[in-house]
Coordinates of C-alpha atoms in Angstrom, one line a residue:
Chain A
M75 CA 0.9 -15.6 -23.3
R76 CA -1.7 -15.0 -25.5
A77 CA 0.5 -12.6 -27.9
A78 CA 1.8 -16.1 -29.2
S79 CA -1.0 -16.3 -31.0
H80 CA -0.6 -13.5 -33.1
I81 CA 3.0 -13.7 -34.2
S82 CA 4.2 -16.1 -36.8
F83 CA 5.7 -19.6 -36.5
G84 CA 9.1 -18.4 -37.4
E85 CA 9.0 -15.8 -34.7
R86 CA 7.9 -17.7 -32.1
V87 CA 11.2 -20.0 -32.5
L88 CA 13.3 -16.7 -33.1
R89 CA 12.1 -15.9 -29.7
L90 CA 12.5 -19.0 -27.6
F91 CA 15.4 -19.9 -29.1
M92 CA 17.4 -16.9 -29.1
P93 CA 17.9 -16.6 -25.6
I94 CA 19.1 -20.3 -25.4
V95 CA 20.9 -20.3 -28.2
A96 CA 23.4 -17.1 -27.0
L97 CA 23.2 -18.8 -23.5
A98 CA 24.5 -22.1 -24.4
I99 CA 27.1 -20.1 -26.6
A100 CA 28.2 -18.2 -23.1
I101 CA 28.4 -21.6 -21.6
G102 CA 30.3 -23.1 -24.2
L103 CA 33.0 -20.0 -24.3
W104 CA 33.3 -20.2 -20.9
E105 CA 34.1 -24.2 -20.6
A106 CA 36.4 -24.1 -23.7
V107 CA 38.3 -21.2 -21.8
V108 CA 38.9 -23.2 -18.6
R109 CA 39.9 -26.0 -20.7
Y110 CA 42.2 -24.3 -23.0
Y111 CA 44.0 -22.3 -20.3
E112 CA 43.5 -25.0 -18.1
L113 CA 42.5 -22.5 -15.0
P114 CA 42.3 -24.7 -11.8
P115 CA 39.0 -24.5 -10.6
Y116 CA 39.6 -22.4 -7.2
I117 CA 40.1 -19.7 -9.6
L118 CA 37.3 -20.5 -12.3
P119 CA 35.3 -23.7 -11.7
S120 CA 34.3 -24.7 -15.6
P121 CA 30.7 -25.1 -16.1
T122 CA 31.0 -29.2 -15.8
L123 CA 32.1 -29.1 -12.6
V124 CA 30.3 -27.0 -11.2
F125 CA 26.6 -28.8 -12.4
E126 CA 28.8 -31.9 -11.0
T127 CA 29.1 -30.3 -7.7
L128 CA 25.7 -29.1 -7.5
K129 CA 24.5 -33.0 -8.3
S130 CA 27.2 -34.3 -5.8
D131 CA 26.7 -31.5 -3.2
W132 CA 23.1 -32.2 -3.6
G133 CA 22.1 -32.9 -0.5
T134 CA 23.4 -29.6 1.8
L135 CA 22.5 -27.5 -1.2
S136 CA 19.1 -28.2 -1.7
E137 CA 18.1 -28.2 2.3
S138 CA 19.9 -24.8 2.3
L139 CA 17.8 -23.7 -0.5
L140 CA 14.6 -24.6 0.9
V141 CA 15.7 -22.8 4.1
T142 CA 16.3 -19.1 2.2
L143 CA 13.0 -20.4 0.0
R144 CA 10.9 -20.2 3.4
T145 CA 12.7 -17.8 4.8
T146 CA 11.4 -15.4 1.4
A147 CA 7.9 -16.8 1.1
I148 CA 7.4 -16.1 5.0
A149 CA 8.7 -12.4 4.7
L150 CA 6.9 -12.1 1.3
L151 CA 3.7 -13.1 3.4
L152 CA 4.1 -10.6 6.6
A153 CA 4.8 -7.7 3.9
V154 CA 1.7 -8.6 2.0
I155 CA -0.2 -8.5 4.9
G156 CA 1.6 -5.8 6.8
G157 CA 1.9 -3.6 3.3
V158 CA -1.7 -3.7 2.7
L159 CA -3.2 -3.2 6.5
L160 CA -1.2 -0.2 7.0
A161 CA -1.9 1.0 3.0
L162 CA -5.0 0.5 3.8
L163 CA -4.6 2.5 6.9
F164 CA -3.4 5.3 5.3
A165 CA -6.5 5.4 3.1
S166 CA -9.1 5.6 5.6
S167 CA -6.8 8.5 7.5
R168 CA -4.6 10.9 6.1
L169 CA -3.3 11.8 9.6
V170 CA -2.0 8.0 10.3
E171 CA -0.6 8.6 6.8
L172 CA 1.1 11.4 7.3
S173 CA 2.6 10.2 10.7
L174 CA 3.9 6.8 9.6
F175 CA 5.1 7.0 5.9
P176 CA 8.4 9.1 7.4
F177 CA 8.8 5.8 9.1
A178 CA 8.4 3.6 6.2
V179 CA 10.5 5.7 4.1
I180 CA 13.5 5.7 6.2
L181 CA 13.3 1.5 6.4
Q182 CA 13.5 1.4 2.9
V183 CA 16.0 4.4 2.2
T184 CA 18.4 2.9 4.6
P185 CA 20.6 0.0 3.1
I186 CA 19.3 -3.2 5.0
I187 CA 23.2 -4.7 4.8
A188 CA 23.7 -1.4 7.5
I189 CA 20.7 -1.9 9.6
A190 CA 21.5 -6.3 9.3
P191 CA 24.1 -6.4 12.4
L192 CA 22.0 -3.9 14.5
L193 CA 19.4 -6.9 14.1
L194 CA 21.8 -9.4 15.2
I195 CA 22.7 -8.3 18.4
Y196 CA 18.5 -8.0 19.5
L197 CA 17.8 -11.1 17.9
E198 CA 18.0 -14.6 17.3
P199 CA 19.7 -14.7 13.9
Q200 CA 16.6 -16.9 12.3
T201 CA 14.6 -14.1 13.1
A202 CA 16.9 -11.4 12.1
V203 CA 17.2 -12.8 8.8
L204 CA 12.7 -12.8 8.8
V205 CA 13.0 -9.2 9.7
C206 CA 15.8 -8.1 6.7
A207 CA 13.8 -9.9 4.3
W208 CA 10.6 -8.6 5.7
I209 CA 11.8 -5.0 5.8
V210 CA 12.8 -4.7 2.1
A211 CA 10.0 -6.5 0.6
F212 CA 7.6 -4.3 2.4
F213 CA 7.6 -1.2 1.0
P214 CA 6.8 -1.6 -2.5
I215 CA 4.1 -3.1 -1.5
L216 CA 3.0 -0.4 0.7
S217 CA 4.0 2.4 -1.8
N218 CA 2.4 0.7 -4.7
T219 CA -0.8 -0.4 -2.6
A220 CA -1.3 3.0 -1.0
L221 CA -0.8 4.7 -4.5
G222 CA -3.3 2.3 -6.3
L223 CA -6.2 3.3 -3.4
A224 CA -5.3 6.9 -3.7
S225 CA -5.8 6.6 -7.8
V226 CA -9.4 5.9 -7.9
D227 CA -11.8 7.4 -11.1
R228 CA -12.6 10.6 -10.2
N229 CA -16.1 10.3 -12.1
L230 CA -16.3 6.6 -10.8
Q231 CA -16.1 8.3 -7.2
E232 CA -18.8 10.3 -7.6
L233 CA -21.0 8.1 -9.2
F234 CA -20.7 6.0 -5.1
Q235 CA -21.5 9.5 -4.0
L236 CA -24.0 9.8 -6.0
Y237 CA -26.0 6.1 -4.6
G238 CA -24.7 7.1 -1.4
A239 CA -22.7 4.4 -0.6
N240 CA -20.9 4.0 2.6
R241 CA -17.1 3.8 3.0
W242 CA -16.7 0.6 3.3
K243 CA -18.8 0.0 0.0
T244 CA -16.9 2.5 -1.4
L245 CA -13.7 1.2 -0.2
F246 CA -14.7 -3.1 -1.2
L247 CA -16.2 -2.1 -4.7
L248 CA -14.2 0.7 -5.8
R249 CA -10.8 0.9 -4.3
V250 CA -9.8 -2.4 -3.4
P251 CA -10.1 -3.2 -7.2
A252 CA -8.4 -0.4 -8.7
A253 CA -5.6 -1.1 -6.5
L254 CA -5.4 -4.5 -7.1
P255 CA -3.0 -3.8 -10.5
Y256 CA -0.7 -1.7 -8.4
F257 CA -0.2 -4.2 -5.6
L258 CA 0.4 -6.8 -7.9
G259 CA 3.5 -4.9 -9.3
G260 CA 4.4 -3.4 -6.1
L261 CA 4.4 -7.8 -5.5
R262 CA 6.6 -8.6 -7.8
I263 CA 9.2 -6.0 -6.7
A264 CA 8.8 -7.1 -3.3
G265 CA 9.1 -11.1 -4.4
G266 CA 12.9 -10.5 -5.6
L267 CA 13.5 -8.0 -2.9
A268 CA 12.8 -10.5 -0.4
L269 CA 15.0 -12.7 -1.6
I270 CA 17.5 -10.2 -1.9
G271 CA 16.9 -9.5 1.9
A272 CA 16.9 -12.7 2.8
V273 CA 20.4 -13.6 1.4
V274 CA 22.0 -9.9 2.4
A275 CA 21.3 -11.1 6.2
E276 CA 21.9 -14.5 5.9
I277 CA 25.6 -13.1 5.1
A278 CA 25.6 -10.4 7.6
A279 CA 24.4 -13.3 10.7
G280 CA 27.3 -15.6 9.0
T281 CA 26.0 -18.7 11.4
G282 CA 26.5 -22.0 10.3
G283 CA 25.2 -25.1 11.5
R284 CA 21.6 -26.9 9.8
G285 CA 19.4 -24.7 9.1
S286 CA 21.2 -22.0 7.1
G287 CA 20.8 -20.9 3.8
L288 CA 22.0 -20.5 0.2
A289 CA 23.8 -17.4 1.3
Y290 CA 26.0 -18.8 4.3
R291 CA 26.7 -21.8 2.1
I292 CA 28.6 -19.5 -0.3
V293 CA 30.4 -17.6 2.7
E294 CA 31.4 -21.2 4.4
S295 CA 32.6 -22.8 0.7
G296 CA 34.5 -19.2 0.6
Y297 CA 36.4 -19.7 3.5
R298 CA 37.3 -23.1 2.2
L299 CA 38.0 -22.1 -1.4
N300 CA 35.8 -24.2 -2.8
V301 CA 35.0 -22.1 -5.9
P302 CA 32.5 -24.8 -7.7
R303 CA 30.7 -25.1 -4.6
M304 CA 29.8 -21.0 -4.5
F305 CA 29.0 -21.2 -8.2
A306 CA 26.6 -24.0 -7.9
A307 CA 25.0 -22.1 -4.5
L308 CA 24.8 -19.0 -6.7
L309 CA 22.8 -20.8 -9.4
L310 CA 20.4 -21.8 -6.9
I311 CA 19.9 -18.2 -5.9
S312 CA 19.4 -17.2 -9.4
L313 CA 16.7 -20.0 -10.3
A314 CA 15.1 -18.9 -7.3
G315 CA 15.2 -15.5 -8.2
I316 CA 14.2 -16.4 -11.7
A317 CA 11.2 -18.8 -10.4
I318 CA 9.6 -16.2 -7.5
F319 CA 9.4 -13.4 -10.5
A320 CA 7.7 -16.2 -12.7
L321 CA 5.5 -17.1 -10.2
L322 CA 4.5 -13.2 -9.2
T323 CA 4.2 -12.9 -13.1
L324 CA 1.7 -15.8 -13.8
I325 CA -0.3 -14.7 -10.8
Q326 CA -0.4 -11.2 -12.3
H327 CA -1.2 -12.1 -15.7
L328 CA -4.1 -14.5 -14.4
T329 CA -5.6 -12.0 -12.1
L330 CA -6.1 -9.4 -14.8
R331 CA -6.0 -10.6 -18.1
R332 CA -9.6 -10.5 -18.2
W333 CA -10.0 -6.6 -17.5
H334 CA -6.2 -4.6 -17.2
E335 CA -4.5 -2.5 -19.9
S336 CA -1.3 -4.3 -19.1
A337 CA -2.7 -7.8 -20.3
L338 CA -3.5 -6.8 -23.1
D339 CA -2.0 -7.8 -26.6
R340 CA -0.4 -5.4 -28.7
E341 CA -1.1 -6.5 -31.9
S342 CA -4.9 -7.0 -31.2
Chain B
M69 CA -35.8 34.2 -30.2
S70 CA -38.3 32.7 -29.0
A71 CA -41.1 34.1 -25.8
P72 CA -39.9 32.9 -22.3
A73 CA -41.2 29.6 -22.5
H74 CA -42.9 27.2 -20.0
A75 CA -45.3 25.3 -21.7
A76 CA -44.7 22.2 -20.6
A77 CA -42.8 22.9 -17.2
S78 CA -45.3 25.5 -16.1
S79 CA -48.6 23.0 -16.1
D80 CA -47.7 21.7 -12.9
K81 CA -44.5 22.3 -10.1
P82 CA -41.2 21.9 -11.8
L83 CA -39.3 19.1 -11.0
A84 CA -36.1 21.2 -9.7
A85 CA -35.7 25.0 -10.0
F86 CA -31.8 26.9 -9.3
K87 CA -33.3 30.0 -7.4
G88 CA -30.3 32.7 -7.8
V89 CA -27.5 30.2 -7.9
G90 CA -23.9 31.2 -7.9
K91 CA -20.9 28.6 -7.7
T92 CA -17.4 29.8 -6.7
Y93 CA -14.8 26.9 -6.3
P94 CA -12.0 27.5 -3.4
N95 CA -9.5 28.4 -5.9
G96 CA -11.3 31.7 -6.7
V97 CA -12.6 30.4 -10.6
T98 CA -16.7 31.9 -10.5
A99 CA -17.9 29.0 -12.4
L100 CA -21.8 30.5 -12.2
E101 CA -23.6 33.5 -11.4
H102 CA -27.6 34.6 -10.8
L103 CA -28.2 31.3 -12.4
D104 CA -32.1 30.9 -12.7
F105 CA -34.1 28.3 -14.4
S106 CA -36.7 25.7 -13.6
I107 CA -36.8 22.5 -15.2
G108 CA -40.3 20.6 -16.3
R109 CA -41.6 17.0 -15.4
G110 CA -41.2 15.0 -18.6
E111 CA -39.0 17.6 -20.7
F112 CA -35.8 17.3 -22.6
L113 CA -33.8 20.4 -21.5
A114 CA -30.2 21.0 -23.5
L115 CA -27.9 23.3 -21.6
L116 CA -26.1 24.8 -24.2
G117 CA -22.6 26.9 -24.1
P118 CA -19.0 27.4 -25.2
S119 CA -16.6 25.0 -23.0
G120 CA -16.1 25.8 -19.5
C121 CA -18.9 27.5 -18.9
G122 CA -20.2 25.9 -16.2
K123 CA -22.9 23.9 -17.8
S124 CA -21.6 20.9 -16.3
T125 CA -21.4 22.6 -12.8
A126 CA -24.9 23.2 -13.1
L127 CA -25.5 19.7 -13.8
R128 CA -23.3 18.8 -10.8
L129 CA -25.1 21.0 -8.5
L130 CA -28.7 19.3 -10.0
A131 CA -27.2 15.8 -8.7
G132 CA -26.2 17.1 -5.3
L133 CA -22.2 16.4 -5.7
T134 CA -21.7 19.8 -4.8
G135 CA -23.7 22.9 -3.2
P136 CA -23.8 26.1 -4.4
T137 CA -22.3 29.1 -2.5
K138 CA -25.1 31.5 -2.9
G139 CA -28.5 30.6 -3.5
E140 CA -30.7 27.2 -3.8
I141 CA -31.6 24.8 -5.7
V142 CA -35.2 23.7 -5.0
R143 CA -36.3 20.0 -6.1
H144 CA -39.9 18.7 -5.6
S145 CA -39.1 14.5 -6.9
A146 CA -39.9 12.2 -4.5
G147 CA -35.9 11.3 -3.4
S148 CA -33.2 14.1 -3.7
H149 CA -31.2 10.5 -4.8
D150 CA -34.1 9.8 -7.7
V151 CA -31.3 10.5 -10.3
G152 CA -29.2 9.2 -13.0
F153 CA -25.9 10.3 -13.9
V154 CA -24.0 9.7 -17.3
F155 CA -20.6 11.1 -17.1
Q156 CA -18.5 12.4 -20.7
E157 CA -16.5 9.2 -20.4
P158 CA -18.5 6.0 -20.0
T159 CA -17.0 5.8 -16.6
L160 CA -17.2 1.8 -16.3
M161 CA -15.2 -0.3 -13.7
P162 CA -12.4 -1.9 -16.0
W163 CA -12.4 -4.7 -13.5
A164 CA -16.5 -5.9 -13.7
T165 CA -18.7 -7.5 -16.4
V166 CA -21.3 -5.2 -18.2
A167 CA -24.2 -6.9 -16.0
Q168 CA -21.7 -6.0 -12.8
N169 CA -21.5 -2.6 -14.0
V170 CA -25.0 -1.8 -15.0
R171 CA -26.1 -3.4 -11.4
L172 CA -23.7 -1.2 -9.2
P173 CA -26.4 1.5 -8.2
L174 CA -28.6 -1.3 -7.4
R175 CA -25.9 -2.7 -5.0
L176 CA -25.0 0.5 -3.5
K177 CA -28.8 1.6 -2.9
N178 CA -29.3 -1.6 -1.5
I179 CA -32.6 -2.6 -3.8
E180 CA -33.7 -6.2 -5.0
Y181 CA -35.0 -7.8 -7.8
Q182 CA -31.6 -6.9 -8.8
E183 CA -31.2 -9.2 -11.8
S184 CA -34.7 -8.8 -13.6
R185 CA -33.7 -5.3 -13.4
V186 CA -30.3 -5.3 -14.6
Q187 CA -32.2 -7.1 -17.5
E188 CA -34.5 -5.0 -18.2
A189 CA -31.9 -1.9 -18.8
L190 CA -29.6 -3.9 -21.0
A191 CA -32.4 -4.7 -23.3
L192 CA -33.6 -1.1 -23.1
V193 CA -30.1 0.0 -24.6
G194 CA -29.7 -3.5 -26.7
L195 CA -26.8 -5.1 -25.3
D196 CA -28.7 -8.2 -24.3
D197 CA -26.2 -10.2 -25.8
F198 CA -23.0 -8.4 -23.8
R199 CA -23.7 -8.9 -20.2
D200 CA -20.8 -10.9 -19.4
A201 CA -18.5 -9.1 -21.9
Y202 CA -15.5 -6.8 -20.1
P203 CA -15.5 -2.9 -21.1
R204 CA -12.6 -3.2 -23.1
E205 CA -13.9 -5.4 -25.5
L206 CA -16.7 -3.3 -26.1
S207 CA -16.5 0.0 -28.5
G208 CA -16.6 3.4 -27.3
G209 CA -20.6 3.8 -28.7
M210 CA -21.3 0.3 -26.4
K211 CA -19.5 1.5 -23.5
M212 CA -21.4 4.4 -23.6
R213 CA -24.7 2.4 -23.8
V214 CA -23.6 0.8 -20.5
S215 CA -23.1 3.5 -19.1
I216 CA -27.0 4.7 -19.7
A217 CA -28.3 1.7 -18.6
R218 CA -26.5 1.7 -15.4
A219 CA -27.9 5.5 -15.1
L220 CA -31.6 4.0 -16.0
V221 CA -31.3 0.9 -13.9
T222 CA -33.0 2.4 -10.6
K223 CA -35.9 3.9 -12.8
P224 CA -34.7 7.2 -12.4
Q225 CA -37.3 10.5 -12.3
L226 CA -34.0 12.3 -13.7
L227 CA -31.1 11.4 -16.1
L228 CA -28.4 14.2 -16.2
M229 CA -26.2 13.5 -19.3
D230 CA -23.0 15.6 -19.3
E231 CA -21.6 15.9 -23.2
P232 CA -22.2 11.8 -22.9
F233 CA -21.5 11.6 -26.7
A234 CA -19.0 14.1 -27.3
A235 CA -16.1 11.7 -27.4
L236 CA -18.3 9.5 -30.2
D237 CA -17.7 9.8 -33.9
E238 CA -20.6 11.1 -35.8
I239 CA -22.5 7.3 -37.0
S240 CA -22.6 6.6 -33.4
R241 CA -23.6 10.0 -32.1
F242 CA -26.7 9.7 -34.2
R243 CA -27.5 6.3 -33.6
L244 CA -27.1 7.3 -29.6
N245 CA -29.3 10.5 -30.0
D246 CA -31.9 8.4 -31.7
D247 CA -32.0 5.7 -29.0
L248 CA -32.0 8.8 -26.5
L249 CA -35.1 10.4 -27.5
A250 CA -36.9 6.7 -28.1
L251 CA -36.1 6.0 -24.3
W252 CA -37.0 9.7 -23.4
R253 CA -40.6 8.7 -24.7
Q254 CA -41.1 5.2 -23.3
L255 CA -39.6 6.0 -20.2
N256 CA -41.4 9.2 -19.4
C257 CA -38.4 10.4 -17.9
T258 CA -37.1 14.2 -17.6
V259 CA -33.5 14.5 -19.1
V260 CA -31.2 17.6 -18.7
F261 CA -28.4 17.3 -21.7
V262 CA -25.1 19.2 -21.1
T263 CA -23.8 19.9 -24.5
H264 CA -21.5 22.6 -26.8
S265 CA -23.1 21.1 -30.2
V266 CA -26.0 23.4 -31.6
F267 CA -26.8 21.1 -34.1
E268 CA -26.9 18.1 -31.1
S269 CA -29.1 20.2 -28.7
V270 CA -31.4 21.1 -31.6
Y271 CA -32.0 17.5 -32.9
L272 CA -32.5 16.4 -29.1
A273 CA -34.1 19.2 -27.0
S274 CA -37.5 20.2 -26.3
R275 CA -36.0 23.5 -24.6
I276 CA -32.5 24.5 -25.4
L277 CA -30.8 27.4 -22.4
M278 CA -28.3 29.2 -23.6
F279 CA -25.1 29.5 -21.0
T280 CA -23.4 32.8 -21.1
P281 CA -19.6 32.1 -21.3
R282 CA -17.6 32.0 -17.5
P283 CA -19.4 33.0 -15.3
G284 CA -22.0 31.2 -16.9
R285 CA -25.4 32.3 -16.6
V286 CA -28.6 31.5 -18.7
A287 CA -28.0 33.8 -21.8
A288 CA -31.7 32.6 -23.6
E289 CA -33.9 30.4 -24.0
F290 CA -35.4 28.8 -26.7
E291 CA -38.6 26.0 -27.2
I292 CA -37.6 23.6 -30.6
K293 CA -40.9 23.0 -32.9
A294 CA -40.4 19.9 -34.3
P295 CA -42.7 16.9 -35.4
E296 CA -42.8 14.1 -33.0
P297 CA -41.1 11.5 -33.1
R298 CA -37.9 13.3 -34.4
D299 CA -36.1 10.9 -36.6
G300 CA -33.6 10.9 -39.8
Q301 CA -36.0 13.4 -41.6
F302 CA -35.9 15.6 -39.3
R303 CA -31.9 16.4 -39.3
T304 CA -32.6 17.5 -42.8
S305 CA -35.7 19.1 -42.4
P306 CA -35.7 22.9 -43.6
E307 CA -37.5 23.7 -39.8
Y308 CA -34.5 21.8 -38.4
G309 CA -31.9 24.3 -40.4
A310 CA -33.9 27.4 -39.4
Q311 CA -33.6 26.6 -36.0
C312 CA -29.9 25.7 -35.9
R313 CA -29.6 29.0 -37.6
E314 CA -30.8 31.0 -35.4
I315 CA -29.5 29.4 -32.4
S316 CA -25.7 29.4 -33.8
A317 CA -26.9 33.0 -34.3
A318 CA -27.7 33.7 -30.9
L319 CA -24.4 31.8 -29.8
A320 CA -22.3 33.9 -31.7
N321 CA -23.7 37.0 -29.7
V322 CA -23.0 35.5 -26.6
M323 CA -19.9 34.9 -27.4
A324 CA -19.0 38.6 -28.7
D325 CA -20.6 39.8 -25.7
A326 CA -18.2 38.4 -23.4

């Protein structure tokens, strides 16, 4: 963050350490409550036990983490390709937009958990999970990119008209760059949603064995009342979500920092 | 009020002429009606009038950005697109550097020898050192200079300006006024400048067309008599004051009749 260079050292320390201190206190309280009341692990495991389980079950859990991350990444990639292509199609033809946009909205407003069982009948479980993650990640990219492509400064548009720019030049030199911040905003939302979609679909699928994701580990551990492992898997999903969000925020910042208002320091 | 004046303009064929032009928008608003005037080669013509009197519409018609609903616009320039346009806002692409913004018209028109022309245009407005800056790093006045450089990069015969300095502070505006006059003399082009400021139009223009409130027509025409080159001395001279007074009074009349 460039803002950091403008704020005092004390403020920076405060910003960095306050969340860490607060988190440490919360975990400490949790640990203390579990020990004081001697709660059994199948009711509430202590944080230390969760970390120990994470370590001891790392083989299975890391494999599942990779599966979930792979599904999320592929779904996000396909959502980017599909969302951007469809947005470009919408931008070039009003007829296409009017006919296809309702479908996109229907897919978006219908809860994915309700679509998943149906997809599981028609598709292989792995494919169904991927499709679910894709459906939820697709819409923010489509709608944001379409909005961006339509939000071009009118005077700039007239300037392009004045110099006789053809459709392609107007698209690639004007509309695409103008849509970029909107697209990146959509991408950041879609990244989190792709993970949620993958997790929801895995739970709906409920199939186990090799090559199953973190959500399935949670379901499986639940059946066995292995609550510490449920927490460990949950922790990994949270961390994965945070990592995806951080990565996409970084991409957004690096892409826009030279010119976009969103990357400006408030202090400057 | 001076006699109908075409002194410089009528010496040869005008660059462009409005003949009975009317413009009614699809929403029923009539912006212009019975608009007749011509633009002489090499003149600095100001279109003066209150906000919403259709001056900007006249400019857009001249640029070919929209068509008239009545009458016709006759152009005698080499190409119908041989025009530079400066908007009220700088209208720069925020994602592109100063040089890339200035290069844009050349890219869109597939003109070669781009770098030297970009450099030349930036030098004209005194921004050589800022070619790699992004618009957000520039002040309002500098952004407007970039916008002017972009309009000049194709070396247009006709430079159209739509209240380009209205949003600037007075110090920047006065400097840009002087720089614009210098450019106009140096490049020998024709400028059509829309403004609602009597003072600005008297300082800049060789001829002023005063528009009536909507629907816009030409209500009066003035030749500005001034020593060349105009500078800060002219801005404080009695001649300048007298002409501003005369035109302000005429503008008040036009507004009262409406």
